[in-house]
Structures are given as C-alpha cells and as structure tokens.
Coordinates of C-alpha atoms in Angstrom, one line a residue:
X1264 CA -18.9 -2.2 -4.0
X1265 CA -17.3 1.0 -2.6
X1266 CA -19.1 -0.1 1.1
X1267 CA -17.7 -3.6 0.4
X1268 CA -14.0 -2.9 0.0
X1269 CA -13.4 -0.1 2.2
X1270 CA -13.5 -3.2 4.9
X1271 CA -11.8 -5.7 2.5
X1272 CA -9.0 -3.9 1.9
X1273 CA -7.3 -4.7 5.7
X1274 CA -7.6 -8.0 6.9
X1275 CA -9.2 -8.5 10.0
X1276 CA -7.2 -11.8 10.4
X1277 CA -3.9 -10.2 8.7
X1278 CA -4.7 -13.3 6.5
X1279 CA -2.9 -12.4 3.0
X1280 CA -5.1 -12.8 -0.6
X1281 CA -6.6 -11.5 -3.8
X1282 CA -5.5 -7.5 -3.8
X1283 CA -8.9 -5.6 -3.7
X1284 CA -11.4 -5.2 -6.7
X1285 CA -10.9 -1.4 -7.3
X1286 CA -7.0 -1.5 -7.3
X1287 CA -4.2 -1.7 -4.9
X1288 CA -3.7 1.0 -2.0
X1289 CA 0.2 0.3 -2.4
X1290 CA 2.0 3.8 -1.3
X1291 CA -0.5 6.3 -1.6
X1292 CA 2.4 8.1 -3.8
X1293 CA 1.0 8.3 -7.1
X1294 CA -2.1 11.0 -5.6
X1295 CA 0.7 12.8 -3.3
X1296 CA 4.5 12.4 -5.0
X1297 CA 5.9 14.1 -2.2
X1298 CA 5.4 11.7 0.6
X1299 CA 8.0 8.6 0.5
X1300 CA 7.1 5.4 -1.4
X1301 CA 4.7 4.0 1.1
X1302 CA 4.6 -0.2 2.0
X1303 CA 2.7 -2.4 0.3
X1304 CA 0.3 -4.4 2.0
X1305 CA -1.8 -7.8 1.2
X1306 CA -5.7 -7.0 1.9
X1307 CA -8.1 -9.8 1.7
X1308 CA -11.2 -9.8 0.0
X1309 CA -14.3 -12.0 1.0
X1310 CA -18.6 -13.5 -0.1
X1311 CA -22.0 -13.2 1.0
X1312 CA -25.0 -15.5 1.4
X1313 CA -28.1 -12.9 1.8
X1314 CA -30.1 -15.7 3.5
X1315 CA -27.7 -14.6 6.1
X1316 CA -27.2 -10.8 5.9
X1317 CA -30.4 -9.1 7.7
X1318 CA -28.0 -7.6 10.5
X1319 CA -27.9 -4.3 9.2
X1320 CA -31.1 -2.7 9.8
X1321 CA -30.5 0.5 12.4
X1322 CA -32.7 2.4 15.1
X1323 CA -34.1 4.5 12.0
X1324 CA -35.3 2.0 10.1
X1325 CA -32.6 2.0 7.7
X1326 CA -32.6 -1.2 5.0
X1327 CA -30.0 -4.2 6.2
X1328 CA -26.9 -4.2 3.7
X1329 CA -28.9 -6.8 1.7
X1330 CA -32.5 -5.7 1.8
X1331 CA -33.3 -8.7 2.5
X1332 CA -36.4 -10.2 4.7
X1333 CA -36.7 -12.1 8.2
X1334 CA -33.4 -11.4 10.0
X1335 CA -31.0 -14.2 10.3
X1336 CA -30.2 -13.4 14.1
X1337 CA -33.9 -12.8 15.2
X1338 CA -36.0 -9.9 15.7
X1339 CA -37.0 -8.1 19.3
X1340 CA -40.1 -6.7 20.1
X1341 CA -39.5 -3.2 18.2
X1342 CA -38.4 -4.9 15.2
X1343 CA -34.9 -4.0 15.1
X1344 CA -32.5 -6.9 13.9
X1345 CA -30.4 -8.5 17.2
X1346 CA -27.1 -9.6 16.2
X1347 CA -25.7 -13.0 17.3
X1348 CA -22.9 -14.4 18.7
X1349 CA -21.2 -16.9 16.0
X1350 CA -18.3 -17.9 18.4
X1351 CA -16.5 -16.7 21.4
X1352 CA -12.8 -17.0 21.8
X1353 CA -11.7 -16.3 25.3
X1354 CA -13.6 -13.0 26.1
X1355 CA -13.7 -11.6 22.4
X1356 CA -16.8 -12.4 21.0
X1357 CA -17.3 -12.8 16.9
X1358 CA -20.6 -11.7 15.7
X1359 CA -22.2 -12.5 13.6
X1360 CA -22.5 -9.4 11.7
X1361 CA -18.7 -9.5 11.1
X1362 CA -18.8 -13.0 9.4
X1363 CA -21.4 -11.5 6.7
X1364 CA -19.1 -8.7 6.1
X1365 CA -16.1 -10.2 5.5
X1366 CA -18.0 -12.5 3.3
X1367 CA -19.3 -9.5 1.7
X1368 CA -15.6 -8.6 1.4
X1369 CA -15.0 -12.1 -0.5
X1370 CA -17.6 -11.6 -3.1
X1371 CA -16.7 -7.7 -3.9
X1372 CA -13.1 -9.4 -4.7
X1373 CA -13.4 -11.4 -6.8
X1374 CA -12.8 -14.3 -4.3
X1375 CA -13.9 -17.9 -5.4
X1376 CA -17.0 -18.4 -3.5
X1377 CA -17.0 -22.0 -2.2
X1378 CA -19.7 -24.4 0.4
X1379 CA -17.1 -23.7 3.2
X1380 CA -16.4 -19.8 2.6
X1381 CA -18.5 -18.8 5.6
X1382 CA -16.5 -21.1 8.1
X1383 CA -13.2 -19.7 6.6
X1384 CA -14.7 -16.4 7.0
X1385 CA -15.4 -17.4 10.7
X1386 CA -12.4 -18.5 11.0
X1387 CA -10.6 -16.1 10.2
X1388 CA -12.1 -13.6 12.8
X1389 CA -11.3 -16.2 15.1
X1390 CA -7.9 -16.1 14.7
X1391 CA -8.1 -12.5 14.8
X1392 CA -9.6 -12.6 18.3
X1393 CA -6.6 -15.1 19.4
X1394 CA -4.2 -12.4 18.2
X1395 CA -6.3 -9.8 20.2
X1396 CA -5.7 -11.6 23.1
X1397 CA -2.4 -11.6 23.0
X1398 CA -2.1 -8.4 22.0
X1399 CA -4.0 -7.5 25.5
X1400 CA -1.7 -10.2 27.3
X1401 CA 1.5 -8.3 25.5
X1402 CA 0.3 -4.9 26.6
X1403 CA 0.5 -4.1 22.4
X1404 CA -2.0 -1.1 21.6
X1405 CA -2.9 0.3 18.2
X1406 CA -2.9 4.8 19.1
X1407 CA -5.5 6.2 17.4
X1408 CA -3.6 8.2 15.2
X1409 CA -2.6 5.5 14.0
X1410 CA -6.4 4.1 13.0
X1411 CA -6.9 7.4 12.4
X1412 CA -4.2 7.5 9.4
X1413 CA -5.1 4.1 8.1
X1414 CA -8.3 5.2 8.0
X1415 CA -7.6 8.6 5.9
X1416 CA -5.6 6.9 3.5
X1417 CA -8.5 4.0 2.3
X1418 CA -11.2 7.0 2.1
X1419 CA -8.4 8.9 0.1
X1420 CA -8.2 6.3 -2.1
X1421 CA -12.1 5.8 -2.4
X1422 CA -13.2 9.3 -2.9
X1423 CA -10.6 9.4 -5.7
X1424 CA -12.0 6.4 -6.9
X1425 CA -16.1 7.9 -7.2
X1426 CA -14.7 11.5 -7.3
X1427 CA -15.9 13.3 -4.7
X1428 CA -16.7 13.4 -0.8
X1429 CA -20.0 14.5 -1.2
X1430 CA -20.5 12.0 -3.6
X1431 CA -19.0 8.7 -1.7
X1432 CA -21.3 10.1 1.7
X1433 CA -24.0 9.9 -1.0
X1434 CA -23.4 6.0 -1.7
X1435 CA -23.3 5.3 1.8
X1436 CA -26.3 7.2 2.6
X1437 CA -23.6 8.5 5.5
X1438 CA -21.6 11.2 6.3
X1439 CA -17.8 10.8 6.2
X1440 CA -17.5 11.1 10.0
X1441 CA -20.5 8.1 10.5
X1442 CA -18.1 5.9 7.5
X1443 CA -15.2 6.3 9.5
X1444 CA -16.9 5.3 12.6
X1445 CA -18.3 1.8 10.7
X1446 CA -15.0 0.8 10.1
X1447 CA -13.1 1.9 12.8
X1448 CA -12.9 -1.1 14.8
X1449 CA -12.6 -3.4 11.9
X1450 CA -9.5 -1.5 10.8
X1451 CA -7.7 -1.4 14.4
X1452 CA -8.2 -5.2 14.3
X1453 CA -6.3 -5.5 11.2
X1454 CA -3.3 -3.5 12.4
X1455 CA -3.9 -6.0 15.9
X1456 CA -3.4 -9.0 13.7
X1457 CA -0.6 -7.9 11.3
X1458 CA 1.3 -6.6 14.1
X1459 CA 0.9 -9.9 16.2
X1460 CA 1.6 -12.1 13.2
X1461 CA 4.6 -10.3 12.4
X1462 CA 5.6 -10.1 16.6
X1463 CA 5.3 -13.9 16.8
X1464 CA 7.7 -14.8 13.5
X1465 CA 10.2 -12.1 14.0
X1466 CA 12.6 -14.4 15.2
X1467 CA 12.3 -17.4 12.5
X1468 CA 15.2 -17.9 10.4
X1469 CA 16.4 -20.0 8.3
X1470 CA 20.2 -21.0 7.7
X1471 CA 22.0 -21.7 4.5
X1472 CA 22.1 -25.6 5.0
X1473 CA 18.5 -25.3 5.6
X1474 CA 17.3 -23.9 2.4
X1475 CA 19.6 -26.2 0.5
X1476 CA 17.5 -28.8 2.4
X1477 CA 14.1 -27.7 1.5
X1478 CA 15.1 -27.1 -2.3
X1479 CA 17.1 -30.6 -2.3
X1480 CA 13.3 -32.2 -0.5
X1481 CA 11.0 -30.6 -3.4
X1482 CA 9.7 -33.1 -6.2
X1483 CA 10.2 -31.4 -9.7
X1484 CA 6.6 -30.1 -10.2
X1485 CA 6.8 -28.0 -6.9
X1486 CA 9.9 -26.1 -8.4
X1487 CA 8.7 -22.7 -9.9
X1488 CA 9.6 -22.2 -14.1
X1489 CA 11.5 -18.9 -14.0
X1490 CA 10.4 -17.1 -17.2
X1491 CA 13.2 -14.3 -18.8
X1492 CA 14.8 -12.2 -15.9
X1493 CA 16.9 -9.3 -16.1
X1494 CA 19.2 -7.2 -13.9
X1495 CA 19.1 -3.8 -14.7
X1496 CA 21.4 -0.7 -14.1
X1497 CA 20.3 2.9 -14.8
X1498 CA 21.2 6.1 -14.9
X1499 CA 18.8 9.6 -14.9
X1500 CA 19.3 13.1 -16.1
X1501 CA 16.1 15.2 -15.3
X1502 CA 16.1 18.4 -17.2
X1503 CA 17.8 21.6 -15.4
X1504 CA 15.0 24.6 -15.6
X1505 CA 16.1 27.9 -15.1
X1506 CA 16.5 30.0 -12.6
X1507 CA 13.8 32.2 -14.2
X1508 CA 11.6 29.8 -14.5
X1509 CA 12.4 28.6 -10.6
X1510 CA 11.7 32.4 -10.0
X1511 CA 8.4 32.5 -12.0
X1512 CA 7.5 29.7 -10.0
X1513 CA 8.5 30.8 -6.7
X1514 CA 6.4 34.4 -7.5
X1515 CA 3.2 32.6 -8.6
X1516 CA 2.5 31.1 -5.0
X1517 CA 3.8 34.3 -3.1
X1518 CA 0.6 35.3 -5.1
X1519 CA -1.7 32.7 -4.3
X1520 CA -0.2 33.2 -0.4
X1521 CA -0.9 37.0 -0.3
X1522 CA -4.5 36.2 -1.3
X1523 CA -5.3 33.8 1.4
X1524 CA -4.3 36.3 3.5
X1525 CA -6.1 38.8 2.3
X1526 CA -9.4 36.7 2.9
X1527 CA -9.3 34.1 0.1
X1528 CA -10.3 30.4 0.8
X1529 CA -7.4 27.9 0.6
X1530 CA -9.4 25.2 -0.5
X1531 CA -10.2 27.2 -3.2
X1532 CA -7.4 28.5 -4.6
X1533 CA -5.7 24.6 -3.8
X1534 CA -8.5 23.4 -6.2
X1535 CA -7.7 25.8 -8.8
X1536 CA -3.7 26.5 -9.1
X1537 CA -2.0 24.0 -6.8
X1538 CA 0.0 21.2 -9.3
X1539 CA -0.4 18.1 -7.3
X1540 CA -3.4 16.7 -8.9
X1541 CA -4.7 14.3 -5.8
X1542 CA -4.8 17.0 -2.9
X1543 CA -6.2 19.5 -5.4
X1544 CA -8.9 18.1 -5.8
X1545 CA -9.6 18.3 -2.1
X1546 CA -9.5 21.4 -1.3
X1547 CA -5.3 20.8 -1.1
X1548 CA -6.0 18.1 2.0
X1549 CA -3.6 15.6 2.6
X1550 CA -5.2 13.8 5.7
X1551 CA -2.7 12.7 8.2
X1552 CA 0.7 11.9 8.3
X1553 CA 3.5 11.2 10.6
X1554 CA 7.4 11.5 10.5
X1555 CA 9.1 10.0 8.0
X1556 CA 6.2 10.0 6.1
X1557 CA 7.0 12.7 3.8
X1558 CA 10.2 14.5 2.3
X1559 CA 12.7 16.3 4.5
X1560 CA 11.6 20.0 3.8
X1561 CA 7.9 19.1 3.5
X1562 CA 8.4 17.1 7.2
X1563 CA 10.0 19.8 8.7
X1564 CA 7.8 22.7 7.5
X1565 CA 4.4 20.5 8.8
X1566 CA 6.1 19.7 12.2
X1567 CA 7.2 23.2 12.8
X1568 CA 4.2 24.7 12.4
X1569 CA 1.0 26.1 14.8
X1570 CA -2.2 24.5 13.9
X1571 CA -3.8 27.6 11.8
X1572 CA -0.9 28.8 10.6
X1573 CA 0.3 29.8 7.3
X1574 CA 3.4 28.8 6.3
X1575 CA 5.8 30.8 4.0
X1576 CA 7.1 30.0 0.6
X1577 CA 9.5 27.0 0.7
X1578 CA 11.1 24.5 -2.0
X1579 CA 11.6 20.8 -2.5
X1580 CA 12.4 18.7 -4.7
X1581 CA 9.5 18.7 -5.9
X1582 CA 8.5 22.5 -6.4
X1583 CA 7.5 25.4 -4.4
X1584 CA 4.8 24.7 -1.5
X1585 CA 2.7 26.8 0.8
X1586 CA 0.9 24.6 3.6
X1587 CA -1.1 24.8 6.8
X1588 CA -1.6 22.7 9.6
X1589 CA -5.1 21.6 9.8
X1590 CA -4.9 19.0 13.2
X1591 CA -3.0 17.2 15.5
X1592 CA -3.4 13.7 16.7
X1593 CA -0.2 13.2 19.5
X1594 CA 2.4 12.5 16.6
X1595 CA 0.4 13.2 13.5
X1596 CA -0.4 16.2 12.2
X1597 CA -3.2 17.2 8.9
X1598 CA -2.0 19.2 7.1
X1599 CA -3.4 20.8 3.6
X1600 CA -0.9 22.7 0.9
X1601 CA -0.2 24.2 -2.5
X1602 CA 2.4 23.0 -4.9
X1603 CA 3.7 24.8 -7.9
X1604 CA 6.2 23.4 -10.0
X1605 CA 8.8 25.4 -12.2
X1606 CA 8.0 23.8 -15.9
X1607 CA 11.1 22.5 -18.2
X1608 CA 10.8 24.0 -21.5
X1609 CA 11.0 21.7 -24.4
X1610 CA 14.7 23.4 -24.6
X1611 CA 15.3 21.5 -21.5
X1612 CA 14.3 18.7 -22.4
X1613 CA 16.3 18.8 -25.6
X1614 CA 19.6 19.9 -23.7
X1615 CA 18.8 16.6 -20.9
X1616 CA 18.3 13.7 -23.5
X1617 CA 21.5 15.1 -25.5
X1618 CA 23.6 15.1 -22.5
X1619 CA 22.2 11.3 -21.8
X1620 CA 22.8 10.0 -25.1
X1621 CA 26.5 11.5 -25.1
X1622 CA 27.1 9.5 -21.7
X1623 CA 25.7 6.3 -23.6
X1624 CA 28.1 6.7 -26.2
X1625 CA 31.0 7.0 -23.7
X1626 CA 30.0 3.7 -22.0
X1627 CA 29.5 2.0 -25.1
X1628 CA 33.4 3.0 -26.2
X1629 CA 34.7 2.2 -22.6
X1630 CA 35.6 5.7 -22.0
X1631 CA 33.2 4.9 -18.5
X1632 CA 32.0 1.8 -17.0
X1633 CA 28.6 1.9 -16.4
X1634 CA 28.9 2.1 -12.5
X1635 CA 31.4 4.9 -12.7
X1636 CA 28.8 6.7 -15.4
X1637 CA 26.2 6.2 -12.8
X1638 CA 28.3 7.8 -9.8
X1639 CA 29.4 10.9 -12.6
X1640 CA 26.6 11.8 -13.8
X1641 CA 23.3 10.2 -12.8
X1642 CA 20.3 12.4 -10.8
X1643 CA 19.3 9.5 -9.1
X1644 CA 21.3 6.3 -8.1
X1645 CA 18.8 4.3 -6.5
X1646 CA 18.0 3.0 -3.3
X1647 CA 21.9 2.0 -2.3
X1648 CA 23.5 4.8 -4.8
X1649 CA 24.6 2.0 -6.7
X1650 CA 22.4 2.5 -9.8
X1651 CA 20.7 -0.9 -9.2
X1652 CA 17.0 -0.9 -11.0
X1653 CA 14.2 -2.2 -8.8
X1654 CA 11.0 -3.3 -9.8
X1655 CA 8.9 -1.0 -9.3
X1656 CA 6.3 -4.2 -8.5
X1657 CA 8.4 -6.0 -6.5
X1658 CA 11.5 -4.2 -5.5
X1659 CA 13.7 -6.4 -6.4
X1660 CA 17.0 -6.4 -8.4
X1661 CA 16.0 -9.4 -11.0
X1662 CA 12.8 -9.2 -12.4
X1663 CA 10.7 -10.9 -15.4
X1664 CA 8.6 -8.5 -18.0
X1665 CA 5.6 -8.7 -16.3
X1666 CA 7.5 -7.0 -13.1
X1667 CA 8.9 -4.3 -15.6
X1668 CA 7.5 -1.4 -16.6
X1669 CA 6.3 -1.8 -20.3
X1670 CA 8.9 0.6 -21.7
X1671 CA 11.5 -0.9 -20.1
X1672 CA 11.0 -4.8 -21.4
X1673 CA 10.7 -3.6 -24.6
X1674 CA 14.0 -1.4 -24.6
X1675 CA 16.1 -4.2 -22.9
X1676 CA 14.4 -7.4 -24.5
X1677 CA 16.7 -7.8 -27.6
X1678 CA 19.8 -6.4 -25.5
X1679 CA 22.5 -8.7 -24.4
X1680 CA 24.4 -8.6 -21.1
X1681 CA 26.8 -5.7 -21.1
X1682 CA 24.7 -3.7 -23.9
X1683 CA 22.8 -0.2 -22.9
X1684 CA 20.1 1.8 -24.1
X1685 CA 19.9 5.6 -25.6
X1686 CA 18.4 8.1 -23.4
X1687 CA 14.3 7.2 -23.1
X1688 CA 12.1 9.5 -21.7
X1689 CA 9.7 8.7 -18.3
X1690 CA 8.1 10.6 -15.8
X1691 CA 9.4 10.7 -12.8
X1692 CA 7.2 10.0 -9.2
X1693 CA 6.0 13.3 -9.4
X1694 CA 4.8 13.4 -13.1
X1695 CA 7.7 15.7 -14.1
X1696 CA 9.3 14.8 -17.3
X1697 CA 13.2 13.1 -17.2
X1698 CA 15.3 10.8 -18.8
X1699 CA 16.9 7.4 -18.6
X1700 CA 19.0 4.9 -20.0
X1701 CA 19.4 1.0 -19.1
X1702 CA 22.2 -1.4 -18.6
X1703 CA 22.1 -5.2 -19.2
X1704 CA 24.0 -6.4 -15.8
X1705 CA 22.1 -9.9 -16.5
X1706 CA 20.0 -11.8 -18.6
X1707 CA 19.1 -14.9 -17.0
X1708 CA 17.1 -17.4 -19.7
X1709 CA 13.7 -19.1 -18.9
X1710 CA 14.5 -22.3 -16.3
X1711 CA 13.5 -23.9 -13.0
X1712 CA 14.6 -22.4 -10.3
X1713 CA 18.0 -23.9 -8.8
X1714 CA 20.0 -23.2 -5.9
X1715 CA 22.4 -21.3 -7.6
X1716 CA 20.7 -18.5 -10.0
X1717 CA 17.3 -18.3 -7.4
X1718 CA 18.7 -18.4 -4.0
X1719 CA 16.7 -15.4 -3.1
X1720 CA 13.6 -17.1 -4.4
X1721 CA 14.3 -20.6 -2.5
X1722 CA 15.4 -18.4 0.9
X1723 CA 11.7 -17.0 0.6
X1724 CA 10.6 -20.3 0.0
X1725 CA 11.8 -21.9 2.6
X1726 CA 11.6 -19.1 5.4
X1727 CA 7.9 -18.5 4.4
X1728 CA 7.0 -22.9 5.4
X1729 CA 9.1 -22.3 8.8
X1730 CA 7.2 -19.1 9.3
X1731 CA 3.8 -20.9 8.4
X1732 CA 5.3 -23.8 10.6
X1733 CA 4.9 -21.1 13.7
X1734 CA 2.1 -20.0 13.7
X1735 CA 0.4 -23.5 13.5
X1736 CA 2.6 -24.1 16.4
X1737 CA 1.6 -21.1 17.8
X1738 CA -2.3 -21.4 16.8
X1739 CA -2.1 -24.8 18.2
X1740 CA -0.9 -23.5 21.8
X1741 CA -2.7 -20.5 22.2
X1742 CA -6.2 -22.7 21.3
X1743 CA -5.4 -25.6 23.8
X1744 CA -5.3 -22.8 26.4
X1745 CA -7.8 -20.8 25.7
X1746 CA -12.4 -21.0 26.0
X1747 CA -13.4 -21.3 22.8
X1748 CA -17.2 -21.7 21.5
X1749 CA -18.6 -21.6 18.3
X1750 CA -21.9 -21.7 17.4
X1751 CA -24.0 -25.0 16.7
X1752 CA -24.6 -23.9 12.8
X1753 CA -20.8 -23.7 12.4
X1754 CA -19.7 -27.1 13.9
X1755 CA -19.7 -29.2 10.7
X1756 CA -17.3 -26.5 9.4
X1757 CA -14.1 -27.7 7.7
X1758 CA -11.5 -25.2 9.9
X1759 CA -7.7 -25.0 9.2
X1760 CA -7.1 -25.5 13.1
X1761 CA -8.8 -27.8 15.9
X1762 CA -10.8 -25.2 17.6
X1763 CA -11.7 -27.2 21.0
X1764 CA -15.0 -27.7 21.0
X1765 CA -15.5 -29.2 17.8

C-alpha cells in the first residue's frame, strides 16, 4: 500500500479526489512544529486490473508489481516485459505502465472501482500531457529542488508512517535513493499540472450580480443544508517559564553541542535528547526546505550557515536549537537539528489558567469587550490579530462541529451569541501546554444556504462552475489543435472530453 500511495498522493492530472488511504500530507507541521503551517493539497487516489499490470518486471528479473503471468504489453526475446504506448498527445507519449499505476493508486484509496476506471485513468494522464505541453510552450519549468522537496516530504510522511528508513527500503525491496528515482517524474508532472491548471484560471472571476444569478438559477435540491455554524473569537495565555528553567534549557544543548564536537555523532545524540519528536527519530533530519518555509530565527540560522557547519545555541519560539546544514539544492538547503524546550511547571500552569479565567470574568461583567481583551492580553491573536478562530480544517471563520476541534464544539455548543468560555487547556502547534477561552461572535442555526448568511459558500459555488467552465473551454481548444492517438483497446472509452480520434 505504502508503494501504492506514495504515487497517489500527487495527481499526475492535478485532478482533485478522495484524500490518500494512510492520511493527509496537509502541512507537514504536526512531525516539525517549527516550520509554518504548510498548504493543503487534494491528492487523487486510483484501481487496478492485474490482467493488465505485467509491466513491472526489471533487467534482474525482479516480479512485476502484480506477480502476475503473460505480460499485457508483450514480451521480447530476453523475456523482459516491453511497455506500450496507450495514447500519444502531441509528442508526450502515455504508457501504459502509467495507466496501471494510477489505477493502482485508485484501488489503494479507496476509490469506487467502476467498468470505465481505466479510461478515466487514461484520461487523466492525457490531460496531464496537454498541460505538459503548454507548460513547454509557456517556457514553465519545475527546478529540481523543488521535486526534490516534494519528494522529501511524502517519504517523511511514509517512513513515519512504517517507522523506519531501513524498514520502508525493506518493503520496496529498494533503496531510498532507487524510491525517489521511481517517482520522480511522476511527481514533477503533478506540480506541471497543478501549476498549469491554476496558470490557466487565475484570471476567472466572478462579480456580485453573478453569484446572485447562479444561486437565484439553482432548483432547491442543488442548495447545500447548512448544519449548526459558529463564529468563534479566542483568546490564549501560554504559561510564562522561568528564566531558570529557560537557563536549564539553554545549558542542556550547550552540552549536547560541546559533545558533537568533541567527536560525538549528531544523529545520535538528535535521536536521544532532541524534543521534536518527528526529526528525532531521524537522526534530527529535516529534509529540505526553502525560505519562508520555516520560522524567522530557524530561517535565518539555516540560510546563514556553511554546509558542515555547526551552528551555535539559538532560541525561538519554540525552544533552544542547535542545527547543521547538511545540502544545498540552488535555494534549498537540508538541514538536521536539535531542539530543547524549557518545561512549564505545573506552577505555571496554575498561574496561566488563573490569569485566563480572571480575564473571562472581566468580559463577562463588561469591564472588557472581548476584542479589546484579545488585543490586552492574548499570546496569540490569530492570523489578522483580530482574535478571529479558524478552523483548523478549513480555515475559515464560520465553521460546523465536524470542522471544530472536538473540545471546542463541546465548550461552545450550549453557549449563546455573546457568551464565553473559562480558560480550557490545549496544546499548542508544538505540543507545549497553553490555555484558551472562546467567544460566541455567531451561532447560525441549521438551514439552506441563502444569499445572505452563505455568500462565501455561494461565491465558491459559483467561481468553482466558471472555473470548471475554462478549462473545458480550454481542454476543448488545446485538443482541436493538437495530434492526439489513443490506442485501439481504449476507443470505446466513455472520456469527459472529445479527444480527436475517437
């Protein structure tokens, strides 16, 4: 499954669909809390039919992906399996290797396998060879570094996932470097098509008048049945720890420092004392990242840095770090480290949730509004400083309970609008214990979406049928100019577009 996903999780086509079996790649921040919240991306899964997947037998003899007999794409004279051509669009050519893996992909996601799942399959890399070409005809290039990170961050997941290097190489019956090769072209495709599909909607709006239009065209049943929504304000107190505990802290990793110097491993000592609990376990290795990819002082500490050398001692807000700069790829650099966090006694703790529940009170006797309270006295104000929750699943400022954290719905849910919580405890992105209390801005009971409560929802709506309204356009214009032939065993094939030769 592991071989299956690592594929499925970028589309080739930069098609969206079902998130991939073994969990979502979203951000990357919950193994390394000190890079930024990372983007979440749609990854499609796809299916396989092993009367078709014989194209995986190599030079050594190795078994095909399926193990199973007479190769779909024939056999030559040294009885290595010759992969076909299933289609050629302009002068990309689709193999047919990459339609079984992608089905492969379908299966492994939990994709409804259907009759026509191997045309959409096909199809799918077809569209992904239009977008190549006009990715060559725009100039548009994917660097390597950027593969290269894309890359890092799917096997970081994976290894996390069966719990070692040594031990995903052993599924694959591959090294990491021969893994990394396999999917190397299949992942600079994806990045091709996302990039392309975004470059060729960039400029579709839609106006006011418009949306009004779409809602004002859709028959009842087509109108989404908003469940209970909420609009949240907050406000956070994390405990203060002391400057001898900051000092403790601080002292620990001049120690751990001193002995790498002295002869030590890194990886070592990373696996044993360092406090972010995803690098640890890899020797303190954090792949590759770029600018902006991680917090100010970690950013500027990697991208000062020789490769090989040892940095000293510095803080963020995270903790005290120690890191070294393993490789550079033009504007990405690897870099490994060690983290060590001053603790907050429970004393701390105590002192924060007080404090918290004192500033409750105050807004619940009008001493504070709660948007003044949350310019006073909270530790975090959000994205715009405002104190304006966001789901953590959607990002959005109006959520239901199933895109609120557990705790959360179950503080709020028997608040009214203007009501606030006490002080609940939560940990924080980087696992570190803090406190919180909630706000009722809104409390917007179950309905059907209307013009005037869902406006954001409509917007989306409506912009997402314009935007699918390009690209058919597009599609439609790129195909009519372009050789395109598919192979005789697909022609019955139920596509989305009219591919010319059918």
């Amino acid at each position: 499954m592991l071989l299956i996903c690592l594929s499925g999780m970028l589309s080739v086509a930069g098609l969206s669909g079902k998130e991939p079996v073994m969990g979502d790649m979203a951000g990357d921040t919950t193994e390394n809390p000190f890079r930024k919240r990372g983007r979440k991306e749609d990854r499609v899964a796809p299916v396989v039919d092993s009367s078709l997947l014989r194209f995986g037998m190599q030079a050594s003899g190795e078994k095909s992906v399926s193990g199973a007999g007479q190769a779909a794409s024939g056999t030559d004279e040294g009885g290595l399996t010759v992969d076909e051509i299933a289609a050629v669009i302009g002068t990309k050519k689709v193999k047919l290797s990459d339609v079984e893996r992608s089905l492969e992909n379908m299966r492994a996601g939990g994709m409804p396998v259907t009759e026509n799942s191997r045309c959409e399959a096909l199809e799918s890399l077809m569209v992904s060879s239009l977008y190549e070409l006009q990715a060559d005809e725009d100039s548009i290039q994917v660097g390597e570094a950027e593969v290269e990170q894309e890359l890092e961050a799917r096997l970081r997941y994976f290894i996390e996932q069966i719990g070692s290097r040594e031990k995903l190489e052993e599924f694959y019956g591959k090294t990491i470097l021969q893994i990394k090769e396999e999917y190397r072209e299949m992942i600079r495709k994806g990045i091709v098509s996302m990039r392309m599909e975004g470059k060729i909607t960039e400029d579709v709006k839609v106006t006011p008048s418009e949306v009004k239009r779409f809602y004002n065209a859709l028959n009842r049943d087509s109108i989404p049945f908003i469940p209970l929504k909420f609009e949240l304000l907050y406000i956070t107190k994390k405990p203060l720890v002391s400057l001898a505990e900051r000092q403790r802290a601080r002292q620990r990793l001049d120690e751990i420092r001193a002995r790498i110097e002295k002869g030590e491993q890194f990886k070592s000592l990373a696996a044993l004392y360092s406090q972010d609990p995803g690098s640890a376990k890899r020797g303190g290795d954090l792949g590759y990242g770029g600018r902006g990819d991680w917090t100010s002082e970690f950013e500027s500490m990697a991208f000062s840095l020789q490769t090989g050398v040892l940095s000293p001692v510095f803080e963020s807000q995270f903790g005290f770090h120690i890191l070294e700069v393993l490789d550079r790829k033009g504007e990405m650099v690897k870099v490994r480290h060690i983290l060590i966090r001053p603790e907050a006694s429970d004393m701390d703790l105590v002192r924060a949730q007080q404090e918290l529940d004192s500033v409750a009170e105050l807004i619940r006797n009008g001493t504070f509004t709660f948007r003044e309270a949350v310019g006073l006295f909270s530790d975090d104000a959000g994205a715009q400083g405002d104190g304006v929750y966001l789901s953590p699943m959607t990002h959005k400022p109006a959520y239901t309970a199933e895109e609120l954290e557990p705790m959360v719905f179950l503080s709020v849910q028997n608040l009214q609008e203007g009501e606030n919580t006490n002080a609940l405890l939560y940990q924080t992105q980087d696992n570190q214990p803090a406190f919180r209390i909630f706000y009722v801005k809104r409390r917007i009971s179950p309905h059907r979406a209307d013009i005037q409560d869902d406006y954001d929802m409509i917007y989306d709506m409506a912009l997402a049928k314009t935007k699918a309204e390009a690209m058919r356009n597009w599609m439609a214009n790129k195909i009519a100019d372009t050789y395109v032939r598919v192979m005789d065993r697909y022609k019955n094939c139920k596509f989305t577009y009219r591919w010319k030769n059918l």
